[in-house]
Coordinates of C-alpha atoms in Angstrom, one line a residue:
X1 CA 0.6 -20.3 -5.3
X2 CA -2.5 -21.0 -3.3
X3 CA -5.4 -18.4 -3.4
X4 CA -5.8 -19.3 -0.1
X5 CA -9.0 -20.6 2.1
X6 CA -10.2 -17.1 3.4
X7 CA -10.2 -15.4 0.4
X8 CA -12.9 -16.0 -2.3
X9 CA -11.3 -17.2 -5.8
X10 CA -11.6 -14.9 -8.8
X11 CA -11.8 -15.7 -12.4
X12 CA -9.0 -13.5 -15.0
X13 CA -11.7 -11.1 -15.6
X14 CA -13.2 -10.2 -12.0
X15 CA -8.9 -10.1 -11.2
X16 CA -8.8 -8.0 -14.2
X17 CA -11.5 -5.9 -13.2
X18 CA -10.3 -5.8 -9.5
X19 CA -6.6 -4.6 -10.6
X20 CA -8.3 -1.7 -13.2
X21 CA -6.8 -3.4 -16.5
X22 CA -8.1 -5.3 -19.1
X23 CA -7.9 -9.4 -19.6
X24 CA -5.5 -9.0 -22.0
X25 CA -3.0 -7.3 -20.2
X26 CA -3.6 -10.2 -17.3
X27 CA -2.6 -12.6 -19.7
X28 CA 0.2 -10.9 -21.0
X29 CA 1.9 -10.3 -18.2
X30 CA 1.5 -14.0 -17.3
X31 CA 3.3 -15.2 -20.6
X32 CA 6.0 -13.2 -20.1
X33 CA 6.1 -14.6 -16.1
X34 CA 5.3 -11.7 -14.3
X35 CA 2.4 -13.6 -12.7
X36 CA 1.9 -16.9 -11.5
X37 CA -0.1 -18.9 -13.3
X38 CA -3.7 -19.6 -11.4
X39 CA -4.8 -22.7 -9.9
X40 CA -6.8 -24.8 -12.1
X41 CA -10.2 -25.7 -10.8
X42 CA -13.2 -27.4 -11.9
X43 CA -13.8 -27.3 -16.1
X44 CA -10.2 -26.4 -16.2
X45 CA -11.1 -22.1 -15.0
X46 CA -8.4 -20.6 -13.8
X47 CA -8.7 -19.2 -9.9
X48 CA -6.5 -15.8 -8.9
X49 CA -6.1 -14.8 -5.6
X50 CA -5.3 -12.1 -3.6
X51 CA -1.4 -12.6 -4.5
X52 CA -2.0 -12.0 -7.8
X53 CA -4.2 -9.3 -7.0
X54 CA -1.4 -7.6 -5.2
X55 CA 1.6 -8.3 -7.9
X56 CA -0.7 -7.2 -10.6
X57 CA -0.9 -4.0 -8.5
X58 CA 2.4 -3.4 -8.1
X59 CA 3.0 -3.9 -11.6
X60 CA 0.8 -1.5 -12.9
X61 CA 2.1 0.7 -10.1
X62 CA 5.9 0.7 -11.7
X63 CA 4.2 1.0 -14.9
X64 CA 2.3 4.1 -13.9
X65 CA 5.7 5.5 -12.4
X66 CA 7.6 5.0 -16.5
X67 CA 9.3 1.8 -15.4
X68 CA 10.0 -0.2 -18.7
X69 CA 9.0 -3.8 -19.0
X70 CA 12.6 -4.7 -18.5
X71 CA 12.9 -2.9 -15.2
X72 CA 9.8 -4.3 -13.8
X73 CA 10.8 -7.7 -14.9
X74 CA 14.6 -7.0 -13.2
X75 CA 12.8 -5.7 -10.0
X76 CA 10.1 -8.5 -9.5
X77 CA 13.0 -11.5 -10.6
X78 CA 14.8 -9.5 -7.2
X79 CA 11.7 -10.6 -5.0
X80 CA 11.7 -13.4 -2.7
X81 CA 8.9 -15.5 -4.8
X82 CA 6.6 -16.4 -1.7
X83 CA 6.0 -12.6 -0.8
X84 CA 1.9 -12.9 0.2
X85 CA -0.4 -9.5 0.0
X86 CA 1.0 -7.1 2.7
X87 CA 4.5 -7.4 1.8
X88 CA 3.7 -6.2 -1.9
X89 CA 1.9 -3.8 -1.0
X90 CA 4.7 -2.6 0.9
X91 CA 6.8 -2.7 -2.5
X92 CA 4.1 -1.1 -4.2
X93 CA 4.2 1.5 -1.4
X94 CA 8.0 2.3 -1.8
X95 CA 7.0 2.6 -5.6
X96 CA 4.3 5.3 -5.2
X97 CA 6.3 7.2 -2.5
X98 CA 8.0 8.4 -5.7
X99 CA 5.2 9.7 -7.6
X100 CA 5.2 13.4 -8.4
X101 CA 3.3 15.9 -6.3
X102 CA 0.9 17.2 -9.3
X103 CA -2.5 18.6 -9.5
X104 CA -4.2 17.8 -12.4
X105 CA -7.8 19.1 -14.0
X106 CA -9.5 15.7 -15.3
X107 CA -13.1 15.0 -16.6
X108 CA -15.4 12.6 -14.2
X109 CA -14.6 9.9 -16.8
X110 CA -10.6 10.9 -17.0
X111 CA -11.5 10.6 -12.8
X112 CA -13.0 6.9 -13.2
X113 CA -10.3 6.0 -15.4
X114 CA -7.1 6.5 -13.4
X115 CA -8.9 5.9 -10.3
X116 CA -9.4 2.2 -12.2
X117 CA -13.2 2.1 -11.0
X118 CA -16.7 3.5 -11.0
X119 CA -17.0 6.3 -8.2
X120 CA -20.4 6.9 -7.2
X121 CA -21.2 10.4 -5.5
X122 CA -20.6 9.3 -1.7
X123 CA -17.1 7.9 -3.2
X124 CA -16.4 11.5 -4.4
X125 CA -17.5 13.2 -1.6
X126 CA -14.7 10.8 0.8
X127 CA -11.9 11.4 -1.6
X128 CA -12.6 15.3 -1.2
X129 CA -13.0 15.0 2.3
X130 CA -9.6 13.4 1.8
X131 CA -8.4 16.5 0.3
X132 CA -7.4 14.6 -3.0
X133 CA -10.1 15.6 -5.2
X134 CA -12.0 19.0 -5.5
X135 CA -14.8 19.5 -7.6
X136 CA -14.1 22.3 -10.0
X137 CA -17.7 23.2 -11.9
X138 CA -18.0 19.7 -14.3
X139 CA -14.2 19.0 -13.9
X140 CA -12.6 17.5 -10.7
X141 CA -8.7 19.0 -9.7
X142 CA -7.1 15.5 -8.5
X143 CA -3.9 15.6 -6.4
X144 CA -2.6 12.3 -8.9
X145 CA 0.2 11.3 -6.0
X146 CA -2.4 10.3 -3.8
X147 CA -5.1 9.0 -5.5
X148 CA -4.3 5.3 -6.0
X149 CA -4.4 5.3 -1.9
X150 CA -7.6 7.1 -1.3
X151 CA -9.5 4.7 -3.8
X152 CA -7.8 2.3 -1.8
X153 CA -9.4 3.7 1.5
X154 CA -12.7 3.8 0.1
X155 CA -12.8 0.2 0.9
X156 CA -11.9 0.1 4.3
X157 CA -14.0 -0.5 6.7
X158 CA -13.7 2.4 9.1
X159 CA -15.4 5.8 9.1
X160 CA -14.6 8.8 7.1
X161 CA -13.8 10.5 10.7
X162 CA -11.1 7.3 11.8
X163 CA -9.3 7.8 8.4
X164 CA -9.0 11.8 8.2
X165 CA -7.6 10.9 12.2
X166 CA -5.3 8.6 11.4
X167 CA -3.8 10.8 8.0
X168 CA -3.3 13.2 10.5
X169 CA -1.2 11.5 12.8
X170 CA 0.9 9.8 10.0
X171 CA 1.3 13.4 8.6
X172 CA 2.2 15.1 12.0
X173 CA 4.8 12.2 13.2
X174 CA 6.1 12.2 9.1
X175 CA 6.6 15.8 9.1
X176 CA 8.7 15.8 12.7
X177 CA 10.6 12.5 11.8
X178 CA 11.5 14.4 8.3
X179 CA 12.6 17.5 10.6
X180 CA 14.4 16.0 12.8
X181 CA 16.5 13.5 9.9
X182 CA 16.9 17.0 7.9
X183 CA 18.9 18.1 10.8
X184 CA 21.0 15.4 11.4
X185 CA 22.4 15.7 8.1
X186 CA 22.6 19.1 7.7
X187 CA 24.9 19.2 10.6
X188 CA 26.7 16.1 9.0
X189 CA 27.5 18.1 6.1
X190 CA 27.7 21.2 7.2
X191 CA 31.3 21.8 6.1
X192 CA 30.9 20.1 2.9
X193 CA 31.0 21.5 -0.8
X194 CA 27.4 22.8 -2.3
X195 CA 27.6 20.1 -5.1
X196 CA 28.5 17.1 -2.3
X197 CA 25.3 18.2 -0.6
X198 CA 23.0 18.0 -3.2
X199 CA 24.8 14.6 -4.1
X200 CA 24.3 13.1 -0.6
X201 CA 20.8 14.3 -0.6
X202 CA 20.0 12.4 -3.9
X203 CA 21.8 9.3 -2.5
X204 CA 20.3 9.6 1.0
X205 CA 16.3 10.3 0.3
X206 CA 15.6 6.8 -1.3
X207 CA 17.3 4.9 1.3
X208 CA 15.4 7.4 4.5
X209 CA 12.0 6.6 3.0
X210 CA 12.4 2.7 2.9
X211 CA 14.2 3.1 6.1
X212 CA 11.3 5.0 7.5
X213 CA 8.9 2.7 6.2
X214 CA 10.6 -0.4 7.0
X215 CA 10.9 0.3 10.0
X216 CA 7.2 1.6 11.0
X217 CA 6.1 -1.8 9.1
X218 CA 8.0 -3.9 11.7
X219 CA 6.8 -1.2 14.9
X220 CA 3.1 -1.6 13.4
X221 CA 3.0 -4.9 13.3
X222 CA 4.2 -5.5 16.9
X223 CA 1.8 -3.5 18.1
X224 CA -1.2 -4.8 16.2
X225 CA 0.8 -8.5 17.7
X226 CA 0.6 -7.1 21.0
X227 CA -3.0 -6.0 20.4
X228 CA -4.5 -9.5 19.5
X229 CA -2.5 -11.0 21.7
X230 CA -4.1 -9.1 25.0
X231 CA -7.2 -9.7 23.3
X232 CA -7.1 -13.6 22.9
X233 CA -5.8 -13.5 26.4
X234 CA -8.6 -15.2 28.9
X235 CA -9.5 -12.7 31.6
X236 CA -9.1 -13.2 35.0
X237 CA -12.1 -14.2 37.0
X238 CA -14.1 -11.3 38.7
X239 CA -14.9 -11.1 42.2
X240 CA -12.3 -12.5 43.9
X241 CA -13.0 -16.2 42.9
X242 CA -10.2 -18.1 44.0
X243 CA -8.4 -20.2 40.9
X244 CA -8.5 -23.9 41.0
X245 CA -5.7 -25.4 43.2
X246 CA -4.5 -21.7 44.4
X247 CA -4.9 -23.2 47.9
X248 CA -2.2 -25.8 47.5
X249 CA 0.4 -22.6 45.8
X250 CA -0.3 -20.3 49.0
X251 CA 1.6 -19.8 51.8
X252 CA 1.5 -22.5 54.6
X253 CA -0.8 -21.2 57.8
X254 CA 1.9 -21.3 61.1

């Protein structure tokens, strides 16, 4: 695995420190194959990249959500083994959609530490704008579901205003897709026993969510295709300036 010629190597502990865990747990997870091994550069350090980065994340993410070692190791041995960046992320995403919606009371240090990082005040004041942390006296209330994401935002470059207008749309066009599915199949079972119901729902809610976001992955990334693509496009030349050779393709004068 290649760490790739964009992004900047890191050593086990800045990957370590990255990812919110300690060295150790790097290397352990890499003797029991849960991570590639680095690429070996100059006075034999070890380089990580942004792959490892992202499986490291979606480990501890399975972790965080009770998986045993066992099932992690079953689940990552199911992955395709060149998955880059953005499609473990989108594993790790399916694995967070099924954290609990809890509200928990934590110290600024209990904060820090799930939130794997340092939060300085303007990084508290965007996850409240956010809605996921409130400051209650010397304690914070954290909404825990959400938190890994927001620390995640606090890193992209866009404003505070272009985040809090795009969770708005996601939730508005989530909350009507949900809607809409809900009545589908309560009309599909609407003659159906009480017991086969809450059975179908069970079965059914796992496989609508990875549906859902497989399938606004693939819309997404067409558009964002169809966005660079008009923008690498050469524009047409203003003011009427006639194209070389555009005499020869016109119509014959009688």
């Amino acid at each position: 695995m290649t760490t790739g010629t964009e992004e900047t190597p890191l050593t086990i502990d800045e990957l370590a420190a990255r990812a919110g865990v300690t060295v150790r747990t790097v290397r352990f997870y890499g003797t029991r194959g849960l991570l590639p091994p680095p690429v070996i550069g100059p006075r034999r350090v070890g380089h990580y990249g942004a792959e490892h980065l992202a499986r490291l994340q979606l480990i501890e993410e399975m972790q965080h959500q009770g998986m045993t070692l066992a099932a992690i190791e079953r689940h990552l041995r199911q992955l395709p083994a060149d998955l880059g960046p953005h499609d473990l992320a989108i594993h790790r995403a399916v694995v967070a959609s099924w954290a609990p919606d809890t509200v928990e009371t934590v110290s600024r240090a209990e904060l820090e530490r799930h939130a794997g990082r340092r939060l300085a005040e303007e990084d508290l004041d965007r996850l409240a704008a956010m809605n996921v942390v409130t400051r209650d006296g010397e304690s914070f209330r954290v909404d825990s579901g959400l938190l890994r994401l927001a620390v995640q935002l606090l890193d992209v470059p866009l404003s505070q205003e272009t985040i809090l207008a795009a969770r708005t749309v996601l939730t508005g066009h989530a909350r009507a897709a949900a809607h809409e599915l809900s009545d589908l199949l309560r009309e599909a079972v609407a003659e159906r026993d009480t017991r086969d119901v809450k059975s179908l729902s069970a079965h059914m809610h796992p496989l609508v969510v990875q549906a859902l976001l497989t399938t606004f992955q693939r819309s997404l990334k067409e558009e964002l295709r169809q966005w660079l693509d008009g923008a690498a496009a050469p524009k047409a030349p203003s003011g009427g300036t006639t194209a070389p050779g555009a005499e020869s393709r016109g119509t014959p004068s009688a």
